[in-house]
Short mmCIF file of C-alpha atoms and ligand atoms in Angstrom, two decimals:
data_model
loop_
_atom_site.label_atom_id
_atom_site.label_comp_id
_atom_site.label_asym_id
_atom_site.label_seq_id
_atom_site.Cartn_x
_atom_site.Cartn_y
_atom_site.Cartn_z
CA MET A 1 27.19 -4.64 2.63
CA ASN A 2 27.67 -8.35 2.59
CA ASN A 3 27.49 -10.52 -0.52
CA ASN A 4 25.56 -13.29 1.50
CA GLU A 5 23.00 -10.77 2.81
CA ILE A 6 19.32 -11.86 2.66
CA LEU A 7 16.08 -10.34 3.91
CA LEU A 8 13.94 -11.86 6.63
CA LEU A 9 10.24 -10.74 6.44
CA LYS A 10 8.01 -11.43 9.37
CA LEU A 11 4.34 -12.05 8.89
CA GLY A 12 1.63 -9.99 10.58
CA GLU A 13 -1.97 -10.71 11.71
CA VAL A 14 -0.98 -13.85 13.59
CA VAL A 15 -4.38 -14.26 14.90
CA LEU A 16 -5.26 -15.92 11.64
CA LYS A 17 -5.65 -19.56 11.92
CA GLY A 18 -6.24 -22.83 9.92
CA LEU A 19 -7.24 -22.32 6.32
CA ASN A 20 -7.03 -18.57 6.54
CA ARG A 21 -3.55 -18.65 7.68
CA ARG A 22 -2.57 -20.94 4.75
CA SER A 23 -4.04 -18.64 2.19
CA PHE A 24 -2.60 -15.75 3.89
CA GLU A 25 0.84 -17.21 3.57
CA ASP A 26 0.37 -18.42 -0.04
CA LYS A 27 -0.88 -15.01 -1.11
CA LEU A 28 1.95 -13.25 0.70
CA VAL A 29 4.69 -15.32 -0.70
CA SER A 30 3.40 -14.87 -4.31
CA ASN A 31 3.08 -11.15 -3.80
CA VAL A 32 6.62 -10.94 -2.43
CA ARG A 33 7.87 -12.89 -5.35
CA ARG A 34 6.21 -10.55 -7.82
CA ARG A 35 7.52 -7.52 -6.06
CA MET A 36 11.15 -8.64 -5.84
CA LYS A 37 11.19 -9.52 -9.63
CA PRO A 38 12.38 -6.01 -10.72
CA CYS A 39 15.25 -6.18 -8.09
CA GLY A 40 16.90 -9.40 -9.34
CA SER A 41 16.68 -13.22 -9.11
CA PHE A 42 15.79 -14.43 -5.62
CA GLN A 43 14.82 -17.56 -3.91
CA ILE A 44 11.83 -16.85 -1.69
CA TYR A 45 10.28 -19.19 0.69
CA ILE A 46 8.50 -19.32 4.07
CA ARG A 47 9.38 -21.10 7.29
CA GLN A 48 7.87 -20.56 10.66
CA SER A 49 6.06 -17.36 9.92
CA THR A 50 9.18 -15.79 8.30
CA ILE A 51 9.67 -15.30 4.57
CA TYR A 52 13.29 -15.64 3.45
CA VAL A 53 14.42 -13.62 0.48
CA GLU A 54 17.82 -14.95 -0.79
CA PRO A 55 19.68 -13.36 -3.73
CA GLN A 56 20.61 -15.92 -6.37
CA THR A 57 23.04 -13.77 -8.32
CA GLU A 58 25.68 -11.17 -7.58
CA ASP A 59 23.68 -8.36 -9.43
CA CYS A 60 20.61 -8.41 -7.12
CA ASP A 61 19.80 -4.88 -5.87
CA MET A 62 19.37 -5.46 -2.17
CA GLU A 63 18.78 -1.88 -1.51
CA ALA A 64 15.76 -1.94 -3.78
CA ALA A 65 14.50 -5.25 -2.50
CA PHE A 66 14.70 -3.95 1.15
CA LYS A 67 12.65 -0.94 0.12
CA ALA A 68 10.13 -2.94 -1.91
CA ALA A 69 9.69 -5.47 1.01
CA ARG A 70 8.66 -2.58 3.27
CA GLN A 71 5.78 -1.87 1.03
CA VAL A 72 4.30 -5.31 0.80
CA PHE A 73 1.07 -5.48 2.84
CA GLY A 74 0.95 -8.44 5.35
CA ILE A 75 4.68 -7.98 6.32
CA VAL A 76 5.13 -6.52 9.81
CA THR A 77 8.87 -6.33 10.06
CA VAL A 78 11.83 -6.44 7.64
CA ALA A 79 15.37 -7.25 8.68
CA ARG A 80 18.61 -7.69 6.66
CA ALA A 81 20.59 -10.76 7.93
CA VAL A 82 23.37 -13.11 6.91
CA PRO A 83 23.33 -16.81 7.23
CA CYS A 84 26.21 -18.78 8.67
CA ALA A 85 27.02 -22.37 9.87
CA LYS A 86 25.34 -23.36 13.12
CA GLU A 87 28.58 -23.37 15.06
CA MET A 88 29.53 -20.86 17.72
CA ASP A 89 32.82 -19.86 16.07
CA ALA A 90 31.03 -19.25 12.83
CA ILE A 91 28.41 -17.18 14.34
CA VAL A 92 30.97 -14.89 16.21
CA GLU A 93 33.04 -14.56 13.13
CA THR A 94 30.18 -13.69 11.06
CA ALA A 95 28.83 -11.10 13.45
CA LYS A 96 32.38 -9.51 13.73
CA THR A 97 32.61 -8.91 10.01
CA TYR A 98 28.97 -8.24 9.21
CA LEU A 99 28.38 -5.74 12.10
CA ALA A 100 31.72 -4.01 12.24
CA ASP A 101 30.30 -0.69 11.05
CA GLU A 102 27.51 -0.87 13.44
CA PHE A 103 29.81 -1.60 16.49
CA ALA A 104 32.04 1.29 15.41
CA LYS A 105 28.99 3.63 16.16
CA ALA A 106 27.88 1.94 19.37
CA ARG A 107 28.95 2.51 22.90
CA THR A 108 26.85 -0.28 24.27
CA PHE A 109 25.31 -3.40 23.02
CA LYS A 110 23.43 -6.56 23.79
CA VAL A 111 22.75 -9.89 22.07
CA GLU A 112 19.39 -11.45 21.75
CA SER A 113 19.10 -15.06 20.69
CA ARG A 114 16.29 -17.17 19.48
CA ARG A 115 16.48 -20.94 18.98
CA ALA A 116 13.93 -22.45 16.61
CA ASP A 117 15.91 -25.53 16.40
CA LYS A 118 15.66 -27.06 19.90
CA GLN A 119 18.34 -29.70 19.04
CA PHE A 120 20.95 -26.99 19.15
CA PRO A 121 23.26 -27.74 22.07
CA MET A 122 23.07 -24.41 23.82
CA ASN A 123 19.66 -22.56 24.83
CA SER A 124 19.14 -18.96 23.83
CA ILE A 125 20.58 -17.50 27.04
CA GLN A 126 23.68 -19.46 26.71
CA ILE A 127 24.10 -18.36 23.12
CA SER A 128 23.61 -14.74 24.02
CA GLN A 129 26.09 -14.84 26.79
CA TYR A 130 28.67 -16.59 24.65
CA VAL A 131 28.37 -14.38 21.60
CA GLY A 132 28.03 -11.16 23.76
CA GLY A 133 31.25 -12.09 25.67
CA GLU A 134 33.27 -12.58 22.46
CA LEU A 135 31.89 -9.57 20.67
CA GLY A 136 32.27 -7.20 23.70
CA GLN A 137 35.90 -8.18 24.01
CA PHE A 138 36.66 -7.88 20.32
CA PHE A 139 35.01 -4.45 19.75
CA ASN A 140 35.72 -3.25 23.24
CA VAL A 141 32.05 -2.35 23.72
CA LYS A 142 30.08 -2.67 26.99
CA ALA A 143 27.04 -4.75 27.38
CA ASP A 144 23.90 -2.95 28.44
CA MET A 145 20.79 -5.20 28.74
CA HIS A 146 18.31 -2.21 29.14
CA HIS A 147 19.13 0.50 26.71
CA PRO A 148 21.78 -0.71 24.33
CA ASP A 149 22.88 1.40 21.35
CA LEU A 150 22.98 -1.81 19.16
CA THR A 151 21.08 -4.93 19.57
CA VAL A 152 22.48 -7.98 17.81
CA TYR A 153 20.04 -10.75 16.89
CA VAL A 154 21.08 -14.39 16.63
CA GLU A 155 18.54 -16.92 15.37
CA ILE A 156 19.27 -20.64 15.17
CA ARG A 157 17.07 -22.11 12.47
CA GLU A 158 16.79 -25.37 10.69
CA LYS A 159 19.71 -25.15 8.35
CA TYR A 160 21.60 -22.22 9.24
CA ALA A 161 22.17 -19.55 12.03
CA TYR A 162 21.39 -16.03 11.14
CA ILE A 163 22.80 -12.75 12.33
CA HIS A 164 20.81 -9.56 11.97
CA THR A 165 20.48 -6.06 13.32
CA PRO A 166 17.18 -4.59 14.48
CA SER A 167 14.24 -5.06 12.11
CA VAL A 168 12.32 -2.13 10.74
CA PRO A 169 8.56 -1.86 10.59
CA GLY A 170 6.96 -3.26 7.43
CA ALA A 171 3.61 -2.18 5.78
CA GLY A 172 1.31 -4.21 8.03
CA GLY A 173 -2.09 -5.04 6.95
CA LEU A 174 -3.28 -7.99 4.75
CA PRO A 175 -1.77 -9.43 1.58
CA ILE A 176 -3.35 -7.88 -1.55
CA GLY A 177 -5.84 -10.24 -2.93
CA MET A 178 -7.18 -11.48 0.38
CA GLY A 179 -9.72 -8.78 0.84
CA GLY A 180 -11.44 -9.11 -2.60
CA ARG A 181 -11.35 -6.63 -5.44
CA ALA A 182 -12.81 -3.19 -5.79
CA VAL A 183 -12.83 -0.15 -8.17
CA SER A 184 -11.17 2.98 -6.75
CA LEU A 185 -12.38 6.32 -7.86
CA LEU A 186 -8.97 8.21 -8.27
CA SER A 187 -9.00 11.95 -8.78
CA GLY A 188 -5.87 14.16 -8.78
CA GLY A 189 -6.58 15.22 -5.24
CA ILE A 190 -4.97 14.29 -1.82
CA ASP A 191 -7.65 12.03 -0.59
CA SER A 192 -8.35 9.38 -3.07
CA PRO A 193 -4.83 8.14 -3.34
CA VAL A 194 -4.89 7.78 0.44
CA ALA A 195 -8.23 5.98 0.37
CA SER A 196 -6.90 3.50 -2.25
CA TYR A 197 -3.78 2.92 -0.05
CA MET A 198 -6.05 2.20 2.98
CA MET A 199 -8.15 -0.39 1.23
CA ALA A 200 -5.19 -2.05 -0.40
CA LYS A 201 -3.70 -2.28 3.20
CA ARG A 202 -6.75 -4.38 4.14
CA GLY A 203 -5.99 -6.72 1.24
CA VAL A 204 -8.21 -5.37 -1.44
CA GLN A 205 -6.88 -5.60 -5.10
CA LEU A 206 -7.77 -2.43 -6.91
CA GLU A 207 -8.84 -1.28 -10.27
CA MET A 208 -8.58 2.51 -10.79
CA ILE A 209 -11.11 4.58 -12.50
CA HIS A 210 -10.47 8.17 -13.46
CA PHE A 211 -12.92 10.67 -14.98
CA ALA A 212 -11.13 13.09 -17.47
CA SER A 213 -12.91 15.93 -19.24
CA PRO A 214 -10.71 16.93 -22.10
CA PRO A 215 -10.71 19.63 -23.50
CA TYR A 216 -11.68 21.18 -20.12
CA THR A 217 -9.10 19.18 -18.32
CA SER A 218 -5.52 19.25 -19.66
CA GLU A 219 -3.08 16.57 -20.57
CA GLN A 220 -1.05 17.53 -17.55
CA ALA A 221 -4.05 16.89 -15.34
CA ARG A 222 -4.38 13.33 -16.75
CA GLU A 223 -0.61 12.71 -16.46
CA LYS A 224 -0.72 13.76 -12.84
CA VAL A 225 -3.37 11.08 -12.14
CA LEU A 226 -1.31 8.46 -13.83
CA GLN A 227 1.70 9.63 -11.84
CA LEU A 228 -0.30 9.18 -8.56
CA ALA A 229 -1.23 5.63 -9.66
CA ARG A 230 2.48 5.02 -10.34
CA GLU A 231 3.20 6.14 -6.91
CA LEU A 232 0.62 3.71 -5.53
CA VAL A 233 1.92 0.64 -7.47
CA PRO A 234 4.67 -0.28 -4.84
CA TRP A 235 1.85 -0.55 -2.43
CA CYS A 236 -1.03 -1.91 -4.47
CA GLY A 237 0.80 -4.03 -6.96
CA ARG A 238 -0.02 -3.90 -10.63
CA LEU A 239 -2.71 -1.28 -11.33
CA THR A 240 -4.93 -0.59 -14.33
CA VAL A 241 -6.16 2.92 -14.65
CA HIS A 242 -9.59 3.14 -16.63
CA VAL A 243 -9.83 6.68 -17.97
CA VAL A 244 -13.31 7.42 -18.73
CA PRO A 245 -14.30 10.41 -21.11
CA PHE A 246 -16.49 12.68 -18.95
CA ALA A 247 -16.86 15.93 -20.78
CA GLU A 248 -19.90 15.02 -22.68
CA ILE A 249 -21.80 14.02 -19.60
CA GLN A 250 -20.95 17.23 -17.91
CA GLU A 251 -22.03 19.34 -20.90
CA GLU A 252 -25.37 17.41 -21.04
CA ILE A 253 -25.97 18.00 -17.19
CA ARG A 254 -25.06 21.73 -17.58
CA ARG A 255 -27.44 22.01 -20.64
CA SER A 256 -30.37 20.11 -19.21
CA CYS A 257 -30.40 20.35 -15.35
CA PRO A 258 -30.65 23.11 -12.81
CA GLU A 259 -27.17 24.55 -11.82
CA ASP A 260 -27.51 23.98 -8.03
CA HIS A 261 -27.90 20.26 -8.74
CA PHE A 262 -25.00 19.92 -11.05
CA THR A 263 -22.42 18.59 -8.65
CA LEU A 264 -24.63 15.75 -7.27
CA ILE A 265 -25.92 14.69 -10.59
CA MET A 266 -22.26 14.63 -11.78
CA ARG A 267 -21.36 12.52 -8.85
CA ARG A 268 -24.18 10.06 -9.33
CA PHE A 269 -22.81 9.58 -12.96
CA MET A 270 -19.49 8.76 -11.48
CA MET A 271 -21.12 6.25 -9.24
CA ARG A 272 -23.07 4.59 -12.11
CA LEU A 273 -19.90 4.34 -14.31
CA ALA A 274 -17.73 3.00 -11.49
CA ASP A 275 -20.53 0.56 -10.69
CA ALA A 276 -20.80 -0.49 -14.32
CA LEU A 277 -17.00 -1.03 -14.45
CA ALA A 278 -16.97 -2.95 -11.26
CA HIS A 279 -19.62 -5.30 -12.65
CA GLU A 280 -17.66 -5.76 -15.85
CA LEU A 281 -14.55 -6.60 -13.93
CA GLY A 282 -16.24 -8.84 -11.30
CA CYS A 283 -15.24 -6.34 -8.47
CA GLY A 284 -17.43 -6.33 -5.24
CA ALA A 285 -17.24 -2.70 -4.11
CA LEU A 286 -16.30 0.93 -4.94
CA VAL A 287 -13.81 3.10 -3.12
CA THR A 288 -13.87 6.85 -2.77
CA GLY A 289 -11.77 9.48 -0.91
CA GLU A 290 -14.94 11.06 0.58
CA CYS A 291 -14.76 12.52 4.08
CA LEU A 292 -17.81 13.65 6.00
CA GLY A 293 -18.32 17.38 5.95
CA GLN A 294 -15.29 18.20 3.83
CA VAL A 295 -17.26 19.89 1.00
CA ALA A 296 -20.93 20.51 0.11
CA SER A 297 -21.08 17.12 -1.82
CA GLN A 298 -19.82 15.28 1.24
CA THR A 299 -22.66 16.10 3.72
CA MET A 300 -24.52 13.00 5.02
CA ALA A 301 -27.54 13.74 2.79
CA ALA A 302 -25.30 14.28 -0.32
CA LEU A 303 -23.43 11.06 0.31
CA ALA A 304 -26.77 9.22 0.46
CA VAL A 305 -27.82 10.81 -2.81
CA SER A 306 -24.76 9.92 -4.64
CA GLU A 307 -24.60 6.41 -3.16
CA ASP A 308 -28.15 5.76 -4.34
CA ALA A 309 -26.82 5.63 -7.91
CA ALA A 310 -24.53 2.63 -7.21
CA THR A 311 -25.62 -1.01 -6.63
CA LEU A 312 -22.40 -2.08 -4.88
CA PRO A 313 -21.19 -0.99 -1.43
CA VAL A 314 -19.27 2.25 -1.41
CA LEU A 315 -16.19 2.05 0.79
CA ARG A 316 -14.98 5.40 2.27
CA PRO A 317 -11.98 4.75 4.46
CA LEU A 318 -11.46 8.34 5.09
CA ILE A 319 -14.88 9.23 6.34
CA GLY A 320 -14.02 10.07 9.83
CA MET A 321 -10.59 11.38 9.43
CA ASP A 322 -9.27 14.94 9.78
CA LYS A 323 -7.40 16.53 6.86
CA GLU A 324 -4.14 16.52 8.93
CA GLU A 325 -4.29 12.75 9.34
CA ILE A 326 -5.10 12.28 5.70
CA VAL A 327 -2.09 14.54 4.75
CA ARG A 328 0.24 12.68 7.08
CA ILE A 329 -0.62 9.37 5.39
CA ALA A 330 -0.37 10.98 1.86
CA ARG A 331 3.18 11.99 2.83
CA HIS A 332 4.03 8.74 4.14
CA ILE A 333 3.01 6.85 1.04
CA GLY A 334 4.68 9.43 -1.22
CA THR A 335 1.63 10.83 -3.05
CA PHE A 336 1.45 14.24 -1.44
CA ASP A 337 3.71 16.29 -3.62
CA THR A 338 2.15 15.07 -6.66
CA SER A 339 -1.45 15.75 -5.36
CA ILE A 340 -0.77 19.33 -4.57
CA LEU A 341 0.38 20.12 -8.21
CA PRO A 342 -1.96 22.76 -9.43
CA TYR A 343 -3.84 21.07 -12.35
CA GLU A 344 -7.60 21.12 -12.62
CA ASP A 345 -9.90 18.28 -12.07
CA CYS A 346 -13.17 17.62 -13.88
CA CYS A 347 -14.93 18.42 -10.65
CA THR A 348 -13.47 21.96 -10.72
CA VAL A 349 -14.42 22.83 -14.29
CA PHE A 350 -18.16 23.37 -13.97
CA THR A 351 -18.73 24.13 -10.27
CA PRO A 352 -22.05 25.77 -9.40
CA ARG A 353 -22.04 29.01 -7.35
CA HIS A 354 -24.44 27.56 -4.80
CA PRO A 355 -24.39 23.82 -4.54
CA LYS A 356 -27.10 22.02 -2.60
CA THR A 357 -25.92 20.72 0.77
CA ARG A 358 -29.33 19.21 1.77
CA PRO A 359 -30.60 17.70 -1.49
CA SER A 360 -33.49 15.23 -1.44
CA LEU A 361 -33.23 12.30 -3.75
CA GLU A 362 -36.60 12.91 -5.48
CA GLU A 363 -35.55 16.47 -6.34
CA ILE A 364 -32.37 15.07 -7.94
CA GLN A 365 -34.03 12.24 -9.76
CA GLU A 366 -36.59 14.68 -11.19
CA ALA A 367 -33.84 16.96 -12.51
CA GLU A 368 -32.02 13.81 -13.96
CA ALA A 369 -35.06 12.81 -15.84
CA ALA A 370 -34.23 15.32 -18.55
CA LEU A 371 -31.12 13.13 -19.50
CA ASP A 372 -30.68 10.06 -21.52
CA ILE A 373 -28.78 8.33 -18.59
CA ASP A 374 -28.32 4.97 -20.22
CA GLY A 375 -27.17 6.39 -23.48
CA LEU A 376 -24.62 8.68 -21.82
CA ILE A 377 -23.35 5.68 -19.68
CA GLU A 378 -22.98 3.45 -22.69
CA THR A 379 -21.09 6.11 -24.72
CA ALA A 380 -18.72 6.90 -21.87
CA MET A 381 -18.07 3.12 -21.12
CA GLN A 382 -17.26 2.59 -24.75
CA GLY A 383 -14.78 5.48 -24.67
CA ILE A 384 -12.83 4.08 -21.72
CA GLU A 385 -8.99 3.95 -22.19
CA ARG A 386 -6.87 1.53 -20.21
CA VAL A 387 -3.42 2.29 -18.90
CA VAL A 388 -1.63 -0.66 -17.14
CA LEU A 389 1.09 0.15 -14.71
CA HIS A 390 3.63 -2.56 -13.52
CA PRO A 391 5.67 -2.72 -10.39
P1 LIG B 1 -9.91 14.10 -3.68
O1 LIG B 1 -8.78 14.77 -2.84
O2 LIG B 1 -9.65 12.64 -3.56
O3 LIG B 1 -9.88 14.69 -4.85
P2 LIG B 1 -11.90 15.78 -2.65
O4 LIG B 1 -11.89 16.15 -1.32
O5 LIG B 1 -11.26 16.76 -3.65
O6 LIG B 1 -11.19 14.32 -2.90
P3 LIG B 1 -14.15 15.52 -4.40
O7 LIG B 1 -13.54 16.29 -5.47
O8 LIG B 1 -15.62 15.83 -3.99
O9 LIG B 1 -13.44 15.48 -3.06
O10 LIG B 1 -14.20 13.99 -4.66
C1 LIG B 1 -14.53 12.97 -3.83
C2 LIG B 1 -14.20 11.61 -4.34
O11 LIG B 1 -14.75 11.39 -5.53
C3 LIG B 1 -12.73 11.61 -4.52
O12 LIG B 1 -12.07 11.27 -3.27
C4 LIG B 1 -12.68 10.51 -5.52
O13 LIG B 1 -12.72 9.18 -4.86
C5 LIG B 1 -13.94 10.74 -6.42
N1 LIG B 1 -13.40 11.53 -7.59
C6 LIG B 1 -13.67 12.96 -7.72
N2 LIG B 1 -13.08 13.40 -8.87
C7 LIG B 1 -12.80 12.27 -9.63
C8 LIG B 1 -12.35 12.12 -10.89
N3 LIG B 1 -12.07 13.05 -11.79
N4 LIG B 1 -12.11 10.79 -11.28
C9 LIG B 1 -12.29 9.81 -10.45
N5 LIG B 1 -12.78 9.95 -9.24
C10 LIG B 1 -13.04 11.24 -8.73
MG1 LIG B 2 -11.05 16.35 -5.69
#
């Protein structure tokens, strides 16, 4: 650990040009600023496709900042670095102290240099040769250009030179806010947190909606969903979970509609409510964790029937994925262990014995006609409770 240590964040999606590039960078810098706030006071700015995160006080938590930076969409790599004067002696001395621990573990090394400042009197090959020679002698470690244990990076920029070790992958994707806004249907399962993460990765700012059916669903089931949302915040940024009371709707469906249509009618209510919320909040789409063929309500025909109840596009990023792929992502983003906690979801409280897998829309609409759809929607919308979760 070095007190001068800073973070260098490299931008992704370099294909973006012109105005897009500009708004990409502006969004990304403001997202990074927001995410770094809980870690201390930092100066954050962008130069030549690199975001510099520089601690302003002693008490900045660099470990936390490093971890947070790796969860910001739009960043492809993250490196820790120390700045020093743009002189060869300073560069060598800085590398000696900053990288002493790394050299103690390495048998071979190489130096890679980059020179953004073309006025600097040595070119990048000369810099690497000079710094490599000095460090090799000092640490008694051999140079290996092909498979070194350690690569030391030297970058000569406008004001300073920077020494850093290899960068690690960032979150990739696009900055949150660049892909529009959407309402994501968050259950307590494995899939919907992954679906939320995937849309956030494409720059979509999310509002979460959850349908809860107390007293059929417990306080723990609700807490589990809020915990999942908390685990998504480092990726998605600030989240609001809109908790919709759903028991009355389910009771009404059970009372008035044929049992084998229960699941699809219920799913159509979820779509209507999410759609209404999206309109209220100015969002442009809905997101679900649905996956083709996973359960009876996720056949192609069933998806068409539930989607019919929404006016906005329904985005289903998991539609073509296998369960193992979804689980791998769930583990990577840190939601898996919470998702498998054994609390009931509103979908599991009134499941019919023989759900329809090939429903026709007319059939379902006919069955629904027994319900006061608008009245039920209005009551549920009025009962929404909002929980805001900050990074
Ligand atoms: P998940 O693992 O996300 O729960 P699933 O495979 O269990 O998905 P379903 O229970 O049929 O499938 O739900 C399909 C999708 O509907 C979910 O991914 C989620 O987007 C939404 N959904 C289901 N239940 C709820 C709920 N209680 N609140 C909000 N959205 C829900
Ligand atoms: Mg589920």
